[in-house]
Coordinates of C-alpha atoms and ligand atoms in Angstrom, one line a residue:
X1 CA 17.2 18.8 -59.1
X2 CA 19.2 21.1 -56.8
X3 CA 15.9 22.5 -55.5
X4 CA 14.5 19.0 -54.8
X5 CA 17.7 18.0 -52.9
X6 CA 17.4 21.2 -50.8
X7 CA 13.7 20.5 -49.9
X8 CA 14.5 16.9 -49.1
X9 CA 17.4 17.9 -46.8
X10 CA 15.2 20.4 -45.1
X11 CA 12.5 17.7 -44.5
X12 CA 15.1 15.4 -43.0
X13 CA 16.5 18.0 -40.7
X14 CA 13.0 19.0 -39.6
X15 CA 12.2 15.4 -38.8
X16 CA 15.4 15.1 -36.7
X17 CA 14.2 18.1 -34.7
X18 CA 10.6 17.2 -34.4
X19 CA 9.0 13.8 -34.6
X20 CA 5.2 13.4 -34.8
X21 CA 3.3 11.0 -32.6
X22 CA -0.3 10.2 -31.7
X23 CA -2.0 9.2 -28.5
X24 CA -5.7 8.2 -28.3
X25 CA -7.2 8.3 -24.9
X26 CA -10.4 6.2 -24.5
X27 CA -12.2 8.2 -21.8
X28 CA -15.2 5.8 -21.7
X29 CA -13.5 2.5 -21.6
X30 CA -11.9 2.3 -18.2
X31 CA -12.6 -0.8 -16.0
X32 CA -9.4 -1.4 -14.0
X33 CA -8.3 0.5 -10.9
X34 CA -4.7 1.6 -10.7
X35 CA -3.8 0.3 -7.3
X36 CA -2.1 3.1 -5.3
X37 CA 0.5 0.6 -4.1
X38 CA 2.1 0.7 -7.5
X39 CA 3.6 4.0 -6.1
X40 CA 5.2 2.1 -3.2
X41 CA 8.7 2.5 -1.9
X42 CA 11.4 0.3 -0.3
X43 CA 13.7 1.2 2.6
X44 CA 16.5 -1.3 3.6
X45 CA 19.0 -1.3 6.4
X46 CA 21.7 -0.5 3.8
X47 CA 24.2 2.4 3.8
X48 CA 22.6 5.6 4.9
X49 CA 19.1 4.5 3.9
X50 CA 17.8 4.2 7.5
X51 CA 20.7 5.3 9.8
X52 CA 22.0 8.7 8.7
X53 CA 19.0 9.0 6.4
X54 CA 15.5 8.4 7.6
X55 CA 16.5 7.9 11.2
X56 CA 18.7 10.2 13.1
X57 CA 17.9 8.9 16.6
X58 CA 16.2 10.8 19.4
X59 CA 19.1 12.2 21.3
X60 CA 22.3 14.0 20.3
X61 CA 21.1 15.5 17.0
X62 CA 20.3 19.0 15.8
X63 CA 18.1 17.7 13.1
X64 CA 14.4 18.1 13.9
X65 CA 12.7 14.7 14.3
X66 CA 9.8 12.8 15.6
X67 CA 10.8 9.7 17.5
X68 CA 14.1 9.8 15.7
X69 CA 12.6 10.1 12.2
X70 CA 13.6 13.3 10.4
X71 CA 10.6 15.8 10.2
X72 CA 11.7 17.0 6.7
X73 CA 11.6 13.4 5.4
X74 CA 8.2 12.8 7.0
X75 CA 6.8 16.0 5.3
X76 CA 8.3 15.1 1.9
X77 CA 7.0 11.6 2.0
X78 CA 3.5 12.8 3.0
X79 CA 3.5 15.3 0.1
X80 CA 4.5 12.4 -2.2
X81 CA 1.4 10.5 -1.0
X82 CA 3.6 7.5 -0.4
X83 CA 1.1 4.7 0.0
X84 CA 3.3 1.8 1.0
X85 CA 6.8 1.2 2.5
X86 CA 8.7 -2.1 2.3
X87 CA 11.2 -2.8 5.1
X88 CA 13.8 -4.0 6.4
X89 CA 15.2 -5.5 3.2
X90 CA 16.2 -6.7 0.6
X91 CA 19.1 -9.0 1.3
X92 CA 19.2 -7.6 4.9
X93 CA 15.7 -9.1 5.6
X94 CA 17.0 -12.7 5.4
X95 CA 19.6 -11.9 8.1
X96 CA 17.2 -9.9 10.3
X97 CA 15.8 -11.2 13.6
X98 CA 13.0 -8.9 14.6
X99 CA 13.2 -9.7 18.3
X100 CA 16.7 -7.9 18.3
X101 CA 14.9 -4.7 17.4
X102 CA 12.3 -4.4 20.2
X103 CA 12.4 -3.3 23.8
X104 CA 14.6 -0.6 25.5
X105 CA 17.1 0.6 22.9
X106 CA 20.0 0.3 25.3
X107 CA 19.3 -3.4 25.7
X108 CA 19.1 -4.2 22.0
X109 CA 22.0 -6.3 20.7
X110 CA 24.4 -5.1 18.0
X111 CA 25.2 -7.2 15.0
X112 CA 27.1 -6.9 11.8
X113 CA 25.3 -6.0 8.7
X114 CA 26.9 -8.8 6.7
X115 CA 25.3 -7.9 3.3
X116 CA 26.0 -4.2 3.3
X117 CA 29.6 -3.3 4.3
X118 CA 29.9 -5.3 7.6
X119 CA 29.0 -2.2 9.5
X120 CA 27.5 -2.3 13.0
X121 CA 23.7 -2.5 13.1
X122 CA 22.7 -1.5 16.6
X123 CA 19.0 -2.4 16.1
X124 CA 17.9 1.0 17.3
X125 CA 15.4 1.3 14.4
X126 CA 13.1 -1.8 14.9
X127 CA 9.5 -2.9 14.5
X128 CA 7.9 -0.2 16.7
X129 CA 10.0 2.5 15.1
X130 CA 9.2 1.4 11.5
X131 CA 5.5 0.9 12.1
X132 CA 5.1 4.2 14.0
X133 CA 6.9 6.0 11.2
X134 CA 4.5 4.4 8.6
X135 CA 1.6 5.9 10.7
X136 CA 3.3 9.3 10.7
X137 CA 3.8 9.3 6.9
X138 CA 0.4 7.8 6.2
X139 CA 1.8 4.7 4.4
X140 CA 0.9 1.0 4.8
X141 CA 3.8 -1.1 6.1
X142 CA 5.1 -4.0 4.1
X143 CA 7.2 -6.3 6.3
X144 CA 9.7 -8.5 4.5
X145 CA 10.3 -11.5 6.7
X146 CA 13.4 -13.6 7.2
X147 CA 13.1 -17.0 5.6
X148 CA 16.7 -17.6 4.6
X149 CA 18.1 -17.7 8.1
X150 CA 15.0 -17.4 10.2
X151 CA 12.5 -19.9 11.5
X152 CA 8.8 -20.6 10.9
X153 CA 8.3 -19.9 14.6
X154 CA 10.0 -16.5 14.3
X155 CA 7.8 -15.3 11.5
X156 CA 4.6 -16.7 13.2
X157 CA 5.6 -14.8 16.3
X158 CA 6.2 -11.6 14.4
X159 CA 2.7 -11.8 12.9
X160 CA 1.2 -12.3 16.3
X161 CA 3.3 -9.5 17.8
X162 CA 2.1 -6.9 15.4
X163 CA -1.4 -8.1 14.5
X164 CA -3.0 -9.9 17.4
X165 CA -5.4 -8.2 19.8
X166 CA -4.2 -7.5 23.3
X167 CA -4.4 -10.4 25.7
X168 CA -4.1 -13.1 23.0
X169 CA -0.8 -14.7 24.2
X170 CA 2.8 -14.1 25.1
X171 CA 3.6 -12.1 21.9
X172 CA 0.9 -9.5 22.6
X173 CA 2.0 -9.4 26.3
X174 CA 5.5 -8.6 25.1
X175 CA 4.2 -5.9 22.8
X176 CA 2.3 -4.3 25.6
X177 CA 5.3 -4.5 27.9
X178 CA 7.2 -2.6 25.1
X179 CA 4.6 0.2 25.2
X180 CA 2.2 -0.8 22.4
X181 CA -1.2 -2.2 23.6
X182 CA -3.0 -2.0 20.3
X183 CA -2.0 -4.0 17.3
X184 CA -0.8 -2.3 14.1
X185 CA -2.7 -4.7 11.8
X186 CA 0.0 -5.1 9.2
X187 CA -1.5 -6.5 6.0
X188 CA 1.5 -6.9 3.6
X189 CA 4.1 -9.6 4.3
X190 CA 7.0 -10.7 2.2
X191 CA 7.9 -14.4 2.7
X192 CA 11.6 -14.1 2.1
X193 CA 13.5 -12.0 -0.4
X194 CA 15.4 -13.1 -3.6
X195 CA 15.2 -16.8 -2.4
X196 CA 17.1 -17.6 -5.7
X197 CA 20.1 -15.5 -4.5
X198 CA 20.9 -13.7 -1.2
X199 CA 17.8 -15.2 0.4
X200 CA 19.2 -18.7 0.3
X201 CA 20.3 -19.7 -3.2
X202 CA 17.3 -22.0 -3.5
X203 CA 15.7 -23.8 -6.4
X204 CA 12.1 -22.7 -7.2
X205 CA 10.7 -26.1 -6.3
X206 CA 12.5 -26.0 -2.9
X207 CA 11.4 -22.5 -2.2
X208 CA 7.8 -23.2 -3.1
X209 CA 7.7 -25.9 -0.4
X210 CA 9.4 -23.6 2.1
X211 CA 7.0 -20.8 1.2
X212 CA 4.0 -23.1 1.9
X213 CA 5.5 -24.1 5.3
X214 CA 6.0 -20.5 6.4
X215 CA 2.7 -19.2 5.0
X216 CA 0.8 -22.0 6.8
X217 CA 1.8 -20.5 10.2
X218 CA 1.2 -16.9 9.4
X219 CA -2.1 -16.8 11.3
X220 CA -4.6 -14.4 9.9
X221 CA -8.2 -13.8 10.8
X222 CA -11.0 -12.2 8.8
X223 CA -10.3 -8.9 10.6
X224 CA -6.5 -9.2 10.4
X225 CA -5.7 -10.6 7.0
X226 CA -2.1 -11.2 5.9
X227 CA -1.5 -10.5 2.2
X228 CA 1.4 -12.9 1.5
X229 CA 4.0 -12.1 -1.1
X230 CA 6.2 -14.9 -2.4
X231 CA 9.8 -14.1 -3.3
X232 CA 9.7 -13.8 -7.1
X233 CA 11.8 -14.0 -10.2
X234 CA 15.0 -12.3 -11.0
X235 CA 14.2 -10.3 -14.2
X236 CA 13.5 -12.8 -17.0
X237 CA 13.7 -16.0 -15.0
X238 CA 10.3 -17.2 -16.2
X239 CA 10.8 -20.7 -14.9
X240 CA 10.8 -19.3 -11.4
X241 CA 7.3 -17.8 -11.9
X242 CA 6.1 -21.0 -13.7
X243 CA 7.2 -23.3 -10.8
X244 CA 5.8 -21.1 -8.0
X245 CA 2.5 -20.6 -9.8
X246 CA 2.3 -24.4 -10.4
X247 CA 3.3 -25.5 -6.9
X248 CA 1.7 -23.0 -4.6
X249 CA -2.1 -23.3 -4.3
X250 CA -3.8 -20.0 -5.3
X251 CA -5.5 -19.7 -2.0
X252 CA -2.1 -19.7 -0.1
X253 CA -0.6 -16.7 -2.0
X254 CA -1.7 -13.1 -2.7
X255 CA 1.3 -11.6 -4.4
X256 CA 4.3 -12.9 -6.4
X257 CA 7.3 -10.6 -6.6
X258 CA 9.6 -9.6 -9.4
X259 CA 12.9 -7.7 -9.2
X260 CA 14.3 -5.9 -12.2
X261 CA 17.0 -3.2 -12.1
X262 CA 18.0 -0.9 -15.0
X263 CA 21.7 -1.7 -14.9
X264 CA 23.9 -1.6 -17.9
X265 CA 26.1 -4.5 -16.9
X266 CA 26.6 -5.8 -13.3
X267 CA 30.3 -5.9 -13.9
X268 CA 30.6 -2.5 -15.5
X269 CA 28.0 0.0 -14.5
X270 CA 28.1 3.7 -15.4
X271 CA 28.6 6.8 -13.4
X272 CA 25.3 8.1 -12.0
X273 CA 26.0 11.6 -13.4
X274 CA 28.9 11.5 -15.9
X275 CA 27.4 9.0 -18.3
X276 CA 27.6 9.0 -22.1
X277 CA 24.6 9.0 -24.4
X278 CA 25.4 5.4 -25.2
X279 CA 25.1 4.5 -21.5
X280 CA 21.9 6.6 -21.3
X281 CA 20.4 4.6 -24.2
X282 CA 21.3 1.2 -22.7
X283 CA 19.9 2.1 -19.3
X284 CA 16.6 3.2 -20.9
X285 CA 16.6 0.0 -23.0
X286 CA 16.8 -1.9 -19.7
X287 CA 14.0 0.1 -18.3
X288 CA 11.8 -0.6 -21.3
X289 CA 12.5 -4.3 -20.7
X290 CA 10.0 -4.0 -17.8
X291 CA 7.2 -4.0 -20.4
X292 CA 8.3 -7.4 -21.7
X293 CA 8.8 -8.7 -18.2
X294 CA 5.4 -7.9 -16.8
X295 CA 3.7 -9.1 -20.0
X296 CA 5.5 -12.4 -19.9
X297 CA 5.3 -13.1 -16.2
X298 CA 1.6 -12.1 -16.3
X299 CA 1.0 -14.5 -19.2
X300 CA 2.4 -17.4 -17.0
X301 CA 0.3 -16.2 -14.0
X302 CA -2.8 -16.1 -16.2
X303 CA -2.4 -19.8 -17.0
X304 CA -2.7 -20.7 -13.4
X305 CA -4.7 -17.8 -12.1
X306 CA -7.0 -16.6 -14.9
X307 CA -9.1 -14.6 -12.4
X308 CA -6.0 -12.6 -11.5
X309 CA -6.4 -13.2 -7.7
X310 CA -2.6 -13.1 -7.3
X311 CA -0.9 -9.7 -7.8
X312 CA 2.4 -9.3 -9.6
X313 CA 4.4 -7.3 -7.1
X314 CA 7.5 -5.5 -8.6
X315 CA 8.9 -4.9 -5.2
X316 CA 12.4 -3.8 -6.4
X317 CA 12.9 -1.6 -9.5
X318 CA 15.0 1.4 -10.5
X319 CA 18.4 2.4 -11.9
X320 CA 21.6 1.0 -10.5
X321 CA 24.9 2.8 -11.2
X322 CA 28.4 3.2 -9.7
X323 CA 28.4 4.7 -6.2
X324 CA 29.4 8.4 -5.9
X325 CA 33.2 8.7 -5.9
X326 CA 34.7 8.5 -2.4
X327 CA 31.7 6.8 -0.9
X328 CA 31.5 3.3 0.6
X329 CA 31.0 0.9 -2.3
X330 CA 28.7 -1.2 -0.1
X331 CA 26.4 1.7 0.6
X332 CA 25.0 2.1 -2.9
X333 CA 24.8 5.9 -2.7
X334 CA 24.2 7.4 -6.1
X335 CA 23.1 10.7 -7.5
X336 CA 19.9 11.0 -9.4
X337 CA 19.6 12.7 -12.8
X338 CA 17.1 13.3 -15.6
X339 CA 18.0 9.8 -16.7
X340 CA 16.3 8.5 -13.5
X341 CA 13.3 10.7 -14.1
X342 CA 12.9 9.0 -17.5
X343 CA 13.2 5.5 -15.9
X344 CA 10.6 6.5 -13.3
X345 CA 8.1 8.0 -15.8
X346 CA 8.5 5.1 -18.2
X347 CA 8.2 2.4 -15.5
X348 CA 5.2 3.9 -13.8
X349 CA 3.4 4.1 -17.2
X350 CA 4.2 0.4 -17.7
X351 CA 2.8 -0.5 -14.3
X352 CA -0.3 1.6 -14.8
X353 CA -1.0 0.0 -18.1
X354 CA -0.7 -3.5 -16.5
X355 CA -2.8 -2.5 -13.5
X356 CA -5.0 -5.6 -13.7
X357 CA -2.1 -7.8 -12.7
X358 CA 0.6 -5.4 -11.4
X359 CA -1.0 -4.2 -8.1
X360 CA 2.1 -3.2 -6.2
X361 CA 5.6 -1.9 -7.0
X362 CA 8.4 -0.6 -4.7
X363 CA 11.1 1.8 -6.0
X364 CA 14.5 0.9 -4.7
X365 CA 15.2 2.8 -2.5
X366 CA 13.6 5.7 -0.6
X367 CA 16.5 7.7 0.9
X368 CA 20.3 7.7 0.0
X369 CA 20.3 4.3 -1.7
X370 CA 20.1 3.5 -5.5
X371 CA 17.3 5.4 -7.3
X372 CA 16.4 7.4 -4.2
X373 CA 13.6 10.1 -4.0
X374 CA 15.4 11.9 -1.2
X375 CA 19.2 12.5 -0.6
X376 CA 20.5 13.8 2.8
X377 CA 23.8 15.3 3.9
X378 CA 23.8 16.0 7.6
X379 CA 21.0 18.6 8.1
X380 CA 20.5 19.2 4.4
X381 CA 17.9 17.3 2.4
X382 CA 17.1 17.4 -1.4
X383 CA 14.4 16.0 -3.5
X384 CA 15.6 14.2 -6.7
X385 CA 14.1 14.3 -10.2
X386 CA 12.6 10.9 -9.4
X387 CA 10.8 12.4 -6.4
X388 CA 9.2 14.9 -8.7
X389 CA 8.1 12.4 -11.2
X390 CA 6.5 10.2 -8.5
X391 CA 4.8 13.3 -7.0
X392 CA 3.5 14.4 -10.5
X393 CA 2.2 10.9 -11.1
X394 CA 0.5 10.4 -7.7
X395 CA -2.8 11.6 -9.4
X396 CA -3.1 8.1 -10.9
X397 CA -3.3 6.5 -7.4
X398 CA -6.6 4.5 -7.1
X399 CA -7.9 6.1 -10.3
X400 CA -9.5 4.1 -13.2
X401 CA -7.0 3.2 -15.9
X402 CA -8.1 4.5 -19.3
X403 CA -6.9 2.5 -22.2
X404 CA -4.6 4.5 -24.5
X405 CA -3.5 3.8 -28.1
X406 CA 0.0 5.1 -29.0
X407 CA 1.8 5.5 -32.3
X408 CA 5.3 6.8 -31.6
X409 CA 8.6 7.1 -33.3
X410 CA 11.8 5.6 -32.0
X411 CA 14.9 6.9 -30.2
X412 CA 17.7 5.5 -32.2
X413 CA 21.3 4.7 -31.3
X414 CA 23.4 3.4 -34.1
X415 CA 21.5 0.4 -35.4
X416 CA 19.5 -0.1 -32.2
X417 CA 16.3 1.7 -31.3
X418 CA 13.7 1.9 -28.5
X419 CA 10.3 3.6 -28.5
X420 CA 10.7 7.3 -27.7
X421 CA 7.3 8.0 -26.1
X422 CA 5.5 6.2 -23.3
X423 CA 2.1 7.1 -21.9
X424 CA -0.7 6.1 -19.5
X425 CA -4.0 7.7 -18.6
X426 CA -6.6 7.5 -15.8
X427 CA -9.8 9.1 -14.6
X428 CA -10.1 9.8 -10.9
X429 CA -13.2 9.7 -8.7
X430 CA -13.9 13.4 -9.4
X431 CA -13.9 12.8 -13.2
X432 CA -10.5 14.4 -13.7
X433 CA -8.5 12.7 -16.4
X434 CA -4.7 12.6 -16.1
X435 CA -2.4 11.7 -18.9
X436 CA 1.3 11.1 -18.2
X437 CA 3.6 11.3 -21.2
X438 CA 7.4 10.7 -21.3
X439 CA 9.8 11.5 -24.1
X440 CA 13.0 9.6 -23.4
X441 CA 14.6 10.9 -26.6
X442 CA 17.4 13.3 -25.5
X443 CA 17.8 14.8 -29.0
X444 CA 14.4 15.2 -30.5
X445 CA 11.3 17.1 -29.6
X446 CA 8.1 15.1 -30.2
X447 CA 5.0 16.7 -31.3
X448 CA 2.0 14.8 -29.9
X449 CA -1.4 14.8 -31.3
X450 CA -3.7 13.7 -28.5
X451 CA -7.2 12.6 -29.4
X452 CA -9.8 12.3 -26.7
X453 CA -12.3 9.5 -27.5
X454 CA -15.5 8.9 -25.5
X455 CA -15.9 12.4 -24.1
X456 CA -15.1 16.0 -25.0
X457 CA -11.8 17.5 -24.1
X458 CA -12.4 20.2 -21.4
X459 CA -10.0 22.7 -19.9
X460 CA -6.4 21.4 -20.0
X461 CA -3.6 22.1 -17.6
X462 CA -0.1 20.5 -17.3
X463 CA 3.1 20.2 -15.3
X464 CA 6.4 19.3 -16.9
X465 CA 9.8 18.1 -15.7
X466 CA 12.6 18.9 -18.1
X467 CA 16.2 20.1 -18.1
X468 CA 18.9 21.2 -20.5
X469 CA 20.9 18.0 -20.2
X470 CA 20.1 14.4 -19.3
X471 CA 22.9 14.5 -16.8
X472 CA 21.4 17.4 -14.9
X473 CA 20.5 16.8 -11.3
X474 CA 19.7 18.5 -8.0
X475 CA 22.5 18.9 -5.5
X476 CA 22.9 20.2 -2.0
X477 CA 24.3 23.4 -3.5
X478 CA 21.5 23.7 -6.1
X479 CA 18.5 21.8 -4.7
X480 CA 15.9 23.2 -7.0
X481 CA 17.7 23.0 -10.4
X482 CA 15.1 20.5 -11.5
X483 CA 11.5 21.0 -10.4
X484 CA 8.2 20.6 -12.2
X485 CA 6.8 23.7 -13.8
X486 CA 3.5 24.7 -15.2
X487 CA 3.1 23.7 -18.9
X488 CA 0.6 25.7 -21.0
X489 CA 1.6 25.2 -24.6
X490 CA -1.4 23.2 -25.7
X491 CA -3.1 23.9 -29.1
X492 CA -6.7 22.8 -29.4
X493 CA -7.6 20.5 -32.3
X494 CA -10.9 19.1 -33.6
X495 CA -10.4 15.9 -31.6
X496 CA -8.3 17.0 -28.6
X497 CA -5.0 18.8 -28.3
X498 CA -1.6 19.1 -29.8
X499 CA 1.6 19.8 -27.8
X500 CA 5.4 19.4 -28.1
X501 CA 7.4 17.3 -25.7
X502 CA 10.9 18.7 -25.2
X503 CA 13.8 16.1 -25.4
X504 CA 14.0 14.0 -22.2
X505 CA 10.9 15.3 -20.5
X506 CA 8.0 14.1 -18.4
X507 CA 4.6 15.8 -18.7
X508 CA 1.4 15.2 -16.7
X509 CA -1.8 16.6 -18.3
X510 CA -5.0 17.2 -16.4
X511 CA -8.4 17.7 -18.0
X512 CA -12.0 17.6 -17.0
X513 CA -15.0 17.6 -19.4
Ligands
AHR1 O1 18.2 -3.0 -3.3 C1 19.5 -3.5 -3.1 C2 19.5 -5.0 -3.1 O2 19.1 -5.5 -4.4 C3 18.5 -5.7 -2.3 O3 18.9 -5.9 -1.0 C4 18.3 -7.0 -2.9 O4 17.0 -7.6 -2.7 C5 18.6 -6.7 -4.4 O5 19.4 -7.7 -4.9

């Protein structure tokens, strides 16, 4: 009896240290492309996101820049293969009048940024600056237009200013006068932001009408299309999606937005770095909620748009915590730890797996705001764990989604539990298969048995992001504490490979037949 108890105890403690999970990758069943725009970003005129972050201005700075945009940021975003950048907001967008941000900088009016701290916005970073920056980093621009406090005419003019050929009216004359003869041909347009809140506190029925009015005058031609994105639901406001899908004709809309932040409680967030395991668990539970949200919003969209013409655009997502001590509470400046790496890996797997409907997503926000990929301090710049996850995952951009089948254990917290493992897989145009796997469990290693179905498993390589603690992060003093490293500990099995995921880690595997 004593011996039996000992064996039983040993078995339990073994399972605490190591759980066993299974992933089946269906290498021959892919039909859907993972739109690269799932790996999009969002940069708002908020805190040190633009000013003091991306944009340091052309004069009076020692920081190397191109037309005022930091060269180190340009390089980092290029390396990230950033496909898309949303600008100028957020809540700021519905207070922004684009004509204030064109022409000689000295003549541009200053205003107060009423949403974000009441600081002075001098409009020195405007339409030309943003669109030229997008060219420099190789990203498609996504312009979020002012519906809440703007006019139909103002948006119609913005479309003409950036998209119409030279000589087609006063807007293109104005553009040429400001030094830009050729149009930029901007495809992606947001028609307002959070119309249910900071964008005007509207009811969905009212916004659907307003949307149609604005969209009608956003002139597009065959050569210069405008992909119009309606302001979408706040998290699980399914009625918002239902009404918009019902009231806006399919041919008038290309994308429907959704915003969801992994926040513990809007009235009681957590420190970005000094958080408890309880807070870690709750944040990750909120991140897992994205699976339910995209599933349910997609189901509503399927009812009205079975051919999936309209994309679900998750144009704001990420972790939201308390600001760093001593910083302006309106600037939303937060550090970025392994917890954020887990949110990123998990969310991107969810988006990949829903690629037939989710065709764009924008992490909030690129530099110095919320779950940023880059933090700056004067001339210093660091890449966050989130940056590294997005860089590791960029192999999925425009690849074919491979259906996966996962059986995984749970990460438990008291009586509550969430799935510990998440995965997605794709095959790129060169036949390389990439499988991204996340273990959000901070206490338990997970042994994964990966079976490759539909083709043989060839040579396998991997890169992993892991750290000793979930609170670990890169800092200006220690910028490379967390970086991806080569992972080689794969064992060959009859059907594929076996490997062990350390607690709280993100792994991207590459294999070719
Ligand atoms: O990303 C910060 C803010 O969060 C955005 O301005 C707004 O759209 C959202 O509520």
